[in-house]
Every structure is written in structure tokens, then in C-alpha cells.
Amino acid sequence: MKGGVALLVAAFLPIVAAARLPRNEPVPGGVAVIELPATATTPRVYFDGQRIMVVKYTGHWYAIVGIPLAAAAGTWELAVRMTGPRPRQIKFSVLPKRYPEQRLIIKNPQLVNPTSAELDRIEREQAHLSKLLDTWVPDRDPALAFIWPAAGPETSGFGLRRFLNGEPRSPHSGIDIGAPRNSPVRAPAVGTVVDVGHYYFCGHTLTISLGQGLYSVYCHLNKIDVKRGQAVEQGQIVGSIGATGRTTGPNLHWTVSLNGTPVDPRAFLIGTSDTSPAVQKR
Ligand SMILES: [Zn+2]
């Protein structure tokens, strides 16, 4: 009986607590949640040259590490700076994960190979977006519990390994949600709009900073209802579904980026459902 009560209390604690840890899945494209040694001051953590998110949860420090899709399985190291002069190395294991593959054949190569002017534009835009997503923003309490941003089915999964006419292309950096044009798109969590733009691949694009190097990027939007610098609440309508940029029809491409690398958004979604839940409001 007592055990039952304790279990019940334990089950409720993470929901009541303001902070919540993301799902720990130490695989390429996943998020590793690594407990750090006890220390009075906030540790500074680096992985692969990038500053890493650190949060305090139930009295312990945790590093929240986004693992690149291209990372090899094996032992990796975090550099942890605490009070001493030298960083301490903390090892962690990355496990293998094989994502599904998709093979597409397109007969007209002009449709798949951009011109040199387009390539210049793509390069400029990618440099701009990478710089933005590499930026570590101080925030004591980053938003780690997301809601699903649009009502609709997942039409393409994160990490999908894509081949076009037999040639490997970059793996899918987000989740695609299919919905009719002009359906509302909501902020996944409380944050700040840091970029609004129109890009070659992504079309009308909105980027929200959620703190400490965690970002949500929405692509192919038809309309954007918020401005750069604006604070947004979880569930707030920030734009509408569209088909702008390189896409075959109306859908929301949703990338979640952590320490400069795209990760599976499901690591931060409330609940563990494998199917897209209906839009939830706080
Ligand atoms: Zn996509």
C-alpha cells in the first residue's frame, strides 16, 4: 500500500515540477540527458566545441546534449567546467540507431539541381541559419516540454535517410505535419522569436528561441503572425500552414535544434504517444 502511494507520488512529481527533463535517447539525432557532479555553481559544459544546455532538476545538474545525426555510435566526451581551473571530462555512450530510408526518382534533373545563382543564395541562407542556431542564449529555465504545433498527421519522420535518383541527400532534419493551407501553427513552448525570413528551401520561416541553444524552426509557412524580438506563449498562434519554398504541398516542416544540431522533436513533446496528438492548450 505504502509502495503504491510512493509510486503515485513519484509519478506525479515530474508533472508538477516547473522544469522537466527531455526524453533521454543517446543516439544520433537524439538527446542525451547526463547527470553532472554536484557543484555549488552552475557548471559550463561543452560538446564538440559547442556550449551545452545545463539545467537543475530535483537538486541535480544535468547536461542536455543534442547528438548530431552524423555522429558515430561509441564513447563521446563532455568537457565540464566547474570551480577548478581545468575542465573535467565526462564520458557518455552514443548507441546506434538506423532510421528508415526513402528513395525518390525524379526524371528531370533541373528540378533537383539548383542553378549557380540559387546555390549562392542557398549558401548565404544556410550560413545565416547555422550562425543563428549555433547561438547559446543564457536562460535559467529553458522550455523543455513542447506541445504538437499543428493539428495534422506526421507525413514524414525525423531522420529519414533520403536518396534522390540513387544519390544520398541530407537526412530529414525535422518532422513534417500535413494540414490544409492556412491551418493555425502554434508555438511549441514559451520563447522569443529570433528570426523571420523567406528562404530557398524553407520558404516563409519562423525561428523561436527556447533558451540555452534550443530552437524551434517552422518552414513553408503561408503567413507569419509574429515579429522578430516578440515573446510568445506556449500554444500561441504564430502563423499558418503553407507551401512556400521547396515543397510538394501544404505542410509544416518542424525542426528542433539543440546545440547547433537538429534533434528528434519527440524528445521534448509532452506524453509519449507515437501518433500525432491533437493540439493541446495549456
Ligand atoms: Zn520536412
Short mmCIF file of C-alpha atoms and ligand atoms in Angstrom, two decimals:
data_model
loop_
_atom_site.label_atom_id
_atom_site.label_comp_id
_atom_site.label_asym_id
_atom_site.label_seq_id
_atom_site.Cartn_x
_atom_site.Cartn_y
_atom_site.Cartn_z
CA MET A 1 0.00 0.00 0.00
CA LYS A 2 2.77 2.40 1.05
CA GLY A 3 4.71 1.44 -2.04
CA GLY A 4 1.67 2.23 -4.13
CA VAL A 5 1.38 5.69 -2.62
CA ALA A 6 5.10 6.36 -3.13
CA LEU A 7 4.82 5.28 -6.77
CA LEU A 8 1.83 7.53 -7.25
CA VAL A 9 3.71 10.49 -5.75
CA ALA A 10 6.78 9.74 -7.87
CA ALA A 11 4.60 9.55 -10.98
CA PHE A 12 3.15 12.96 -10.30
CA LEU A 13 6.36 14.80 -9.32
CA PRO A 14 7.78 15.39 -12.82
CA ILE A 15 4.47 16.87 -13.98
CA VAL A 16 4.18 19.25 -11.02
CA ALA A 17 7.81 20.42 -11.23
CA ALA A 18 8.36 23.52 -13.37
CA ALA A 19 11.38 22.04 -15.07
CA ARG A 20 11.12 18.72 -16.84
CA LEU A 21 13.84 16.68 -18.46
CA PRO A 22 13.55 15.69 -22.11
CA ARG A 23 13.47 12.03 -23.14
CA ASN A 24 16.92 10.50 -22.77
CA GLU A 25 17.74 8.73 -26.03
CA PRO A 26 21.52 8.83 -26.59
CA VAL A 27 21.51 8.01 -30.31
CA PRO A 28 22.40 10.04 -33.42
CA GLY A 29 19.61 12.64 -33.72
CA GLY A 30 18.55 12.03 -30.12
CA VAL A 31 19.06 13.90 -26.87
CA ALA A 32 21.35 12.61 -24.10
CA VAL A 33 20.43 13.60 -20.54
CA ILE A 34 23.63 13.31 -18.49
CA GLU A 35 23.81 13.86 -14.73
CA LEU A 36 26.73 16.08 -13.70
CA PRO A 37 28.75 16.03 -10.45
CA ALA A 38 27.29 18.08 -7.60
CA THR A 39 28.65 21.62 -7.56
CA ALA A 40 27.57 24.90 -5.94
CA THR A 41 27.92 26.97 -9.10
CA THR A 42 26.33 26.24 -12.48
CA PRO A 43 28.73 24.06 -14.49
CA ARG A 44 29.63 25.12 -18.03
CA VAL A 45 29.56 22.21 -20.42
CA TYR A 46 30.93 21.85 -23.95
CA PHE A 47 30.50 19.08 -26.52
CA ASP A 48 32.22 19.07 -29.88
CA GLY A 49 33.12 22.75 -29.39
CA GLN A 50 29.52 23.79 -28.66
CA ARG A 51 28.18 25.19 -25.39
CA ILE A 52 25.65 22.73 -23.93
CA MET A 53 22.39 23.29 -22.08
CA VAL A 54 22.60 22.69 -18.32
CA VAL A 55 19.52 22.54 -16.09
CA LYS A 56 18.89 21.82 -12.43
CA TYR A 57 16.21 19.23 -11.79
CA THR A 58 15.24 17.83 -8.37
CA GLY A 59 18.50 19.12 -6.88
CA HIS A 60 20.86 17.69 -9.54
CA TRP A 61 22.61 19.26 -12.52
CA TYR A 62 22.02 17.73 -15.93
CA ALA A 63 23.65 18.36 -19.29
CA ILE A 64 21.11 18.17 -22.14
CA VAL A 65 23.08 17.23 -25.26
CA GLY A 66 21.84 17.18 -28.85
CA ILE A 67 23.66 14.42 -30.73
CA PRO A 68 24.28 15.05 -34.46
CA LEU A 69 22.60 12.65 -36.90
CA ALA A 70 26.04 12.03 -38.42
CA ALA A 71 27.63 11.08 -35.06
CA ALA A 72 29.11 7.58 -34.89
CA ALA A 73 27.99 5.23 -32.14
CA GLY A 74 30.61 4.86 -29.42
CA THR A 75 32.06 6.78 -26.49
CA TRP A 76 31.93 10.57 -26.58
CA GLU A 77 33.14 13.15 -24.07
CA LEU A 78 31.77 16.28 -22.48
CA ALA A 79 34.13 18.96 -21.16
CA VAL A 80 32.68 20.19 -17.86
CA ARG A 81 33.99 23.42 -16.30
CA MET A 82 33.25 23.68 -12.61
CA THR A 83 35.12 25.69 -9.97
CA GLY A 84 38.62 24.29 -10.64
CA PRO A 85 40.97 25.62 -13.33
CA ARG A 86 40.80 22.52 -15.55
CA PRO A 87 37.75 21.12 -17.30
CA ARG A 88 36.68 17.66 -16.26
CA GLN A 89 35.92 15.08 -18.94
CA ILE A 90 32.71 13.09 -18.63
CA LYS A 91 32.28 10.15 -20.95
CA PHE A 92 28.95 9.01 -22.33
CA SER A 93 27.84 6.37 -24.81
CA VAL A 94 26.08 7.03 -28.09
CA LEU A 95 24.12 3.98 -29.21
CA PRO A 96 23.48 3.14 -32.87
CA LYS A 97 20.13 3.94 -34.49
CA ARG A 98 19.06 3.12 -38.03
CA TYR A 99 16.43 5.45 -39.45
CA PRO A 100 14.10 4.38 -42.28
CA GLU A 101 15.11 5.29 -45.83
CA GLN A 102 13.20 6.84 -48.70
CA ARG A 103 14.20 6.53 -52.36
CA LEU A 104 12.83 9.01 -54.89
CA ILE A 105 13.28 9.03 -58.64
CA ILE A 106 12.84 12.39 -60.41
CA LYS A 107 13.20 12.31 -64.19
CA ASN A 108 14.00 15.99 -64.84
CA PRO A 109 17.39 16.74 -63.16
CA GLN A 110 16.79 20.51 -63.48
CA LEU A 111 14.13 20.18 -60.82
CA VAL A 112 16.56 18.74 -58.31
CA ASN A 113 19.78 20.63 -59.09
CA PRO A 114 19.71 24.38 -58.31
CA THR A 115 21.43 26.86 -60.65
CA SER A 116 24.69 28.54 -59.54
CA ALA A 117 22.83 31.75 -58.59
CA GLU A 118 20.46 29.66 -56.50
CA LEU A 119 23.43 27.84 -54.94
CA ASP A 120 24.91 31.19 -53.84
CA ARG A 121 21.64 32.13 -52.24
CA ILE A 122 21.31 28.71 -50.53
CA GLU A 123 24.85 29.01 -49.14
CA ARG A 124 24.19 32.51 -47.74
CA GLU A 125 20.95 31.42 -46.14
CA GLN A 126 22.45 28.29 -44.64
CA ALA A 127 25.31 30.32 -43.13
CA HIS A 128 22.78 32.74 -41.62
CA LEU A 129 20.63 29.96 -40.16
CA SER A 130 23.61 27.94 -38.85
CA LYS A 131 25.01 31.01 -37.08
CA LEU A 132 21.63 31.65 -35.52
CA LEU A 133 21.13 28.06 -34.34
CA ASP A 134 24.71 27.86 -33.01
CA THR A 135 23.99 30.77 -30.66
CA TRP A 136 23.80 29.84 -26.98
CA VAL A 137 21.36 32.14 -25.17
CA PRO A 138 21.54 32.29 -21.35
CA ASP A 139 18.29 31.18 -19.73
CA ARG A 140 17.99 29.62 -16.26
CA ASP A 141 14.81 27.76 -17.11
CA PRO A 142 14.62 26.80 -20.79
CA ALA A 143 11.28 25.43 -22.03
CA LEU A 144 11.68 21.64 -22.22
CA ALA A 145 8.04 20.50 -22.59
CA PHE A 146 6.55 21.06 -26.03
CA ILE A 147 3.09 20.75 -27.49
CA TRP A 148 2.46 19.47 -31.03
CA PRO A 149 2.44 22.66 -33.16
CA ALA A 150 -0.34 21.91 -35.68
CA ALA A 151 -3.34 19.59 -35.95
CA GLY A 152 -2.46 17.00 -38.57
CA PRO A 153 -0.75 13.70 -39.20
CA GLU A 154 3.01 13.24 -39.39
CA THR A 155 3.68 12.79 -43.10
CA SER A 156 7.46 12.40 -42.92
CA GLY A 157 9.53 11.39 -39.93
CA PHE A 158 12.69 12.79 -38.36
CA GLY A 159 15.99 11.30 -39.52
CA LEU A 160 14.58 9.72 -42.71
CA ARG A 161 17.57 8.83 -44.94
CA ARG A 162 16.75 10.23 -48.36
CA PHE A 163 18.07 9.21 -51.75
CA LEU A 164 17.28 11.15 -54.90
CA ASN A 165 17.93 9.23 -58.12
CA GLY A 166 20.15 6.91 -56.07
CA GLU A 167 22.28 9.76 -54.64
CA PRO A 168 22.26 10.29 -50.87
CA ARG A 169 20.77 13.65 -49.81
CA SER A 170 20.82 15.13 -46.32
CA PRO A 171 18.66 13.18 -43.87
CA HIS A 172 15.33 14.70 -42.86
CA SER A 173 16.09 17.30 -40.19
CA GLY A 174 12.58 17.52 -38.79
CA ILE A 175 9.03 16.26 -38.71
CA ASP A 176 6.52 17.08 -41.47
CA ILE A 177 2.92 17.65 -40.42
CA GLY A 178 0.31 17.58 -43.19
CA ALA A 179 -2.60 20.03 -42.88
CA PRO A 180 -4.66 22.24 -45.17
CA ARG A 181 -3.30 25.66 -46.18
CA ASN A 182 -3.93 28.38 -43.56
CA SER A 183 -4.39 25.95 -40.65
CA PRO A 184 -3.01 27.55 -37.46
CA VAL A 185 0.55 26.88 -36.30
CA ARG A 186 1.29 27.29 -32.59
CA ALA A 187 4.42 27.97 -30.54
CA PRO A 188 5.63 24.66 -29.02
CA ALA A 189 6.63 26.37 -25.77
CA VAL A 190 7.27 29.77 -24.26
CA GLY A 191 10.08 31.56 -26.10
CA THR A 192 11.26 34.51 -28.18
CA VAL A 193 11.02 34.98 -31.94
CA VAL A 194 14.60 35.39 -33.18
CA ASP A 195 14.23 35.15 -36.96
CA VAL A 196 11.57 35.67 -39.60
CA GLY A 197 12.59 35.18 -43.22
CA HIS A 198 11.94 33.74 -46.66
CA TYR A 199 14.43 31.08 -47.69
CA TYR A 200 15.00 28.99 -50.81
CA PHE A 201 14.29 25.56 -49.31
CA CYS A 202 12.29 26.52 -46.25
CA GLY A 203 10.06 29.29 -47.70
CA HIS A 204 8.49 31.57 -45.10
CA THR A 205 10.34 30.54 -41.96
CA LEU A 206 9.96 31.35 -38.28
CA THR A 207 12.55 30.59 -35.61
CA ILE A 208 11.76 30.69 -31.89
CA SER A 209 14.49 30.57 -29.23
CA LEU A 210 13.53 28.45 -26.22
CA GLY A 211 16.74 29.12 -24.27
CA GLN A 212 20.29 27.76 -23.94
CA GLY A 213 20.73 26.82 -27.59
CA LEU A 214 17.31 25.17 -28.05
CA TYR A 215 15.35 26.41 -31.08
CA SER A 216 12.14 25.59 -32.92
CA VAL A 217 12.09 26.28 -36.67
CA TYR A 218 8.90 26.26 -38.76
CA CYS A 219 9.17 26.09 -42.58
CA HIS A 220 6.86 26.51 -45.60
CA LEU A 221 4.51 28.85 -43.68
CA ASN A 222 1.88 30.73 -45.64
CA LYS A 223 1.69 33.60 -43.16
CA ILE A 224 3.73 34.64 -40.11
CA ASP A 225 1.81 36.49 -37.37
CA VAL A 226 4.71 37.46 -35.09
CA LYS A 227 7.73 39.75 -35.32
CA ARG A 228 11.41 39.32 -34.53
CA GLY A 229 12.05 40.03 -30.85
CA GLN A 230 8.49 39.18 -29.81
CA ALA A 231 7.86 36.94 -26.78
CA VAL A 232 5.46 34.05 -27.42
CA GLU A 233 3.48 31.81 -25.07
CA GLN A 234 3.09 28.07 -25.43
CA GLY A 235 0.17 27.37 -27.77
CA GLN A 236 0.04 30.93 -29.15
CA ILE A 237 -0.81 31.06 -32.87
CA VAL A 238 2.34 32.28 -34.64
CA GLY A 239 1.44 31.66 -38.27
CA SER A 240 -0.35 29.40 -40.71
CA ILE A 241 0.44 26.31 -42.79
CA GLY A 242 1.54 26.92 -46.36
CA ALA A 243 3.55 25.51 -49.23
CA THR A 244 6.25 28.19 -49.61
CA GLY A 245 9.82 27.18 -50.52
CA ARG A 246 10.66 23.74 -51.89
CA THR A 247 7.76 21.52 -51.00
CA THR A 248 5.18 19.49 -52.90
CA GLY A 249 2.12 20.73 -51.00
CA PRO A 250 0.93 22.45 -47.81
CA ASN A 251 2.71 21.08 -44.75
CA LEU A 252 4.63 22.24 -41.72
CA HIS A 253 8.28 21.20 -41.61
CA TRP A 254 9.31 21.42 -37.93
CA THR A 255 12.95 21.34 -36.94
CA VAL A 256 14.08 21.35 -33.32
CA SER A 257 17.73 22.31 -32.97
CA LEU A 258 19.83 21.84 -29.83
CA ASN A 259 23.49 22.91 -29.56
CA GLY A 260 23.52 23.57 -33.29
CA THR A 261 22.24 20.16 -34.38
CA PRO A 262 18.74 19.03 -35.38
CA VAL A 263 17.25 16.52 -32.95
CA ASP A 264 14.05 14.49 -32.87
CA PRO A 265 11.34 16.91 -31.62
CA ARG A 266 9.68 13.99 -29.79
CA ALA A 267 12.40 14.23 -27.14
CA PHE A 268 10.59 17.35 -25.90
CA LEU A 269 6.94 16.50 -26.63
CA ILE A 270 4.59 16.09 -23.69
CA GLY A 271 3.41 12.48 -23.45
CA THR A 272 4.94 9.52 -25.19
CA SER A 273 2.39 8.89 -27.93
CA ASP A 274 3.83 7.75 -31.23
CA THR A 275 0.96 9.27 -33.16
CA SER A 276 0.47 12.99 -33.53
CA PRO A 277 -1.77 14.16 -30.68
CA ALA A 278 -4.43 16.80 -31.23
CA VAL A 279 -3.30 20.34 -30.46
CA GLN A 280 -3.23 20.78 -26.70
CA LYS A 281 -3.55 24.08 -24.94
CA ARG A 282 -2.02 24.79 -21.57
ZN ZN B 1 10.42 18.24 -43.86
#
